[in-house]
Amino acid sequence: MAVVVFSDLYPILSNVLVQRPLVSSLVVIALTFCARSAFTAFRAYQSDKEIGRRYGCLPPPRLRNAWPWGIDRLLQIFQADASHRLMELFLFHFQDVGSTLEQRFLGTPAYGTIEPRNLEAMLSSSFADFGYGLRRQIFFPLLGDGIFTQDGPPWKHSRDLLRPQFSHQQYQNLTIFKEHVDNLIACLPGTGEQVDLQSLFFRFTLDTTSAFLFGESTYTLKEGQSVTGLEFATSFDTAQDYVVKRFRLLDLYWLIGGPKFHQACASAHEFIDKIIKRRQRKDLGLDDQGGKYLFFDAVAKDSTNEEALRGQLLNILLAGRDTTACLLSWTFHLLVCHPRVLLRLHEEIQMMANGSAGPSMSRDDIKRMPYLANVLKETLRLFPSVPVNTRSATRTTILPTGGGPDGRSPVLVRKGQNVAYCVYAMHRRKDLYGDDAEDFRPERWDSEDFSLKNHTVHTSWGYLPFNGGPRVCLGQDFGLMEASYATVRILQTFPRIEAGVFDRPQVQSWQGYSSHHTNAVHRIAKERQKMTLVMSLGDGCPVRLWR
């Protein structure tokens, strides 16, 4: 049939090509380009296949799709997200399929892993083989050019620039937090009325981070002081919601946008631009301000224009506000749900109060509270602020484990393929943390008998609330000190804290499907989780406090 059709068309095509030399040339060029592209792709495939054979690579188990192109998986993800059950879904997939798996969205293969050895390879030993991929294009409308949207030499330059700004000397005595914790405590009723701590924590960390970055605070916790700060926070949150949706569509990220997204980005940019102009007009230097504007000045001197400066500041503001606000929210949620832990923490703080703990406590005082450190560490284990992340292979490479029927063979990752790693799920592995891996038990960090501590790679890479390798979080100590100081001050001020009541009807567990579409997802935790670029409580953190 095809031969008959071609024989019918051949005289027509020949006539067109002979009579129209331009068309003929274009056809030849197009055919040559297609042939060369196909040949190049074939050679790359053969080369990758040889690499896989050389290292004994085998594919990991696949997360099966019921619909073509994995459309059912995309719908499942969006449904789970709308129900605030996305991490529960991811956890179930790994528990159901394996600790490394393959998935296909829109025909494109990608991988997911919660294996410490694979994370060590991606984030450290094979660091040069992985980059951010499409993240820059996806995040750029909001964050611009900054450390979280950069790869290669630009990223290294940004990191070298920012690292000194997070030196302990900048916040050794913690006075940078005192004023804002005072404002936070002033917002808390002390006679048993219910209050949502999470919304206040996001305002608190915006105030502290803006003071640290700009030398002036947004003061969103001070009544009548900063309407613009609250407007910025709203715009920033709206833009983040869009960015996350773009991220989940990967190659089709451009489908998510529109006037509301671009307006939110523009509003956030305008807020930062006004601060930049205000700082530049005042022309405040280090000599007459005792180093108060060290962070802003260092970044401003290095930036080629205001747009580059804004991008870098927005990147750090995102990390400084959102991650610590989530840590504080989850910490207090877990404390009020576990009175025994709350009591023991109160006792440690009270013991320190007889010494030097109080509004004027220092970083060294915080370091002398081991149970507080364990509480925060355990909170970050169960609810890491950034629970899932991705990397894209910049060249064909391998993951050291996860392939084959037994999950022990290397896995070939071709150039351009994405690998997601979910620390939320890894932190709940029973083979790493014991049978009570899903329980909140800060004392586990004093024990030497759980699996994580009995394996070198697991010890270093099985717990990653702050990422790892060259991209490990620069501000982790700053964030932990901020959360520690705020926690101590709140518990000192309010000796009695109880869980509040969620202002919502009883929510049923989100029902998903296993890789074989037969088993329902069982609810792992009571908490609903809201996913933006970070993981917060889907229903806030309602508590009641008494002075």
Tab-separated table of C-alpha atoms in Angstrom, residues 15 67 119 135-136 166 177 183 188 233 263 275 329 433 452 532:
chain	number	residue	atom	x	y	z
A	15	ASN	CA	8.357	17.759	-10.566
A	67	TRP	CA	-2.669	5.284	31.327
A	119	LEU	CA	22.658	10.601	47.300
A	135	ARG	CA	15.198	24.550	37.431
A	136	ARG	CA	16.678	27.850	36.273
A	166	PHE	CA	27.118	33.314	57.491
A	177	PHE	CA	16.986	37.653	67.001
A	183	ASN	CA	7.684	41.122	68.984
A	188	LEU	CA	0.842	35.609	71.615
A	233	ALA	CA	4.798	37.873	51.860
A	263	GLN	CA	1.893	40.073	38.841
A	275	ILE	CA	14.805	48.355	49.670
A	329	SER	CA	5.993	25.185	63.123
A	433	TYR	CA	16.047	4.337	61.941
A	452	LEU	CA	22.083	4.742	60.686
A	532	THR	CA	5.368	24.988	48.150
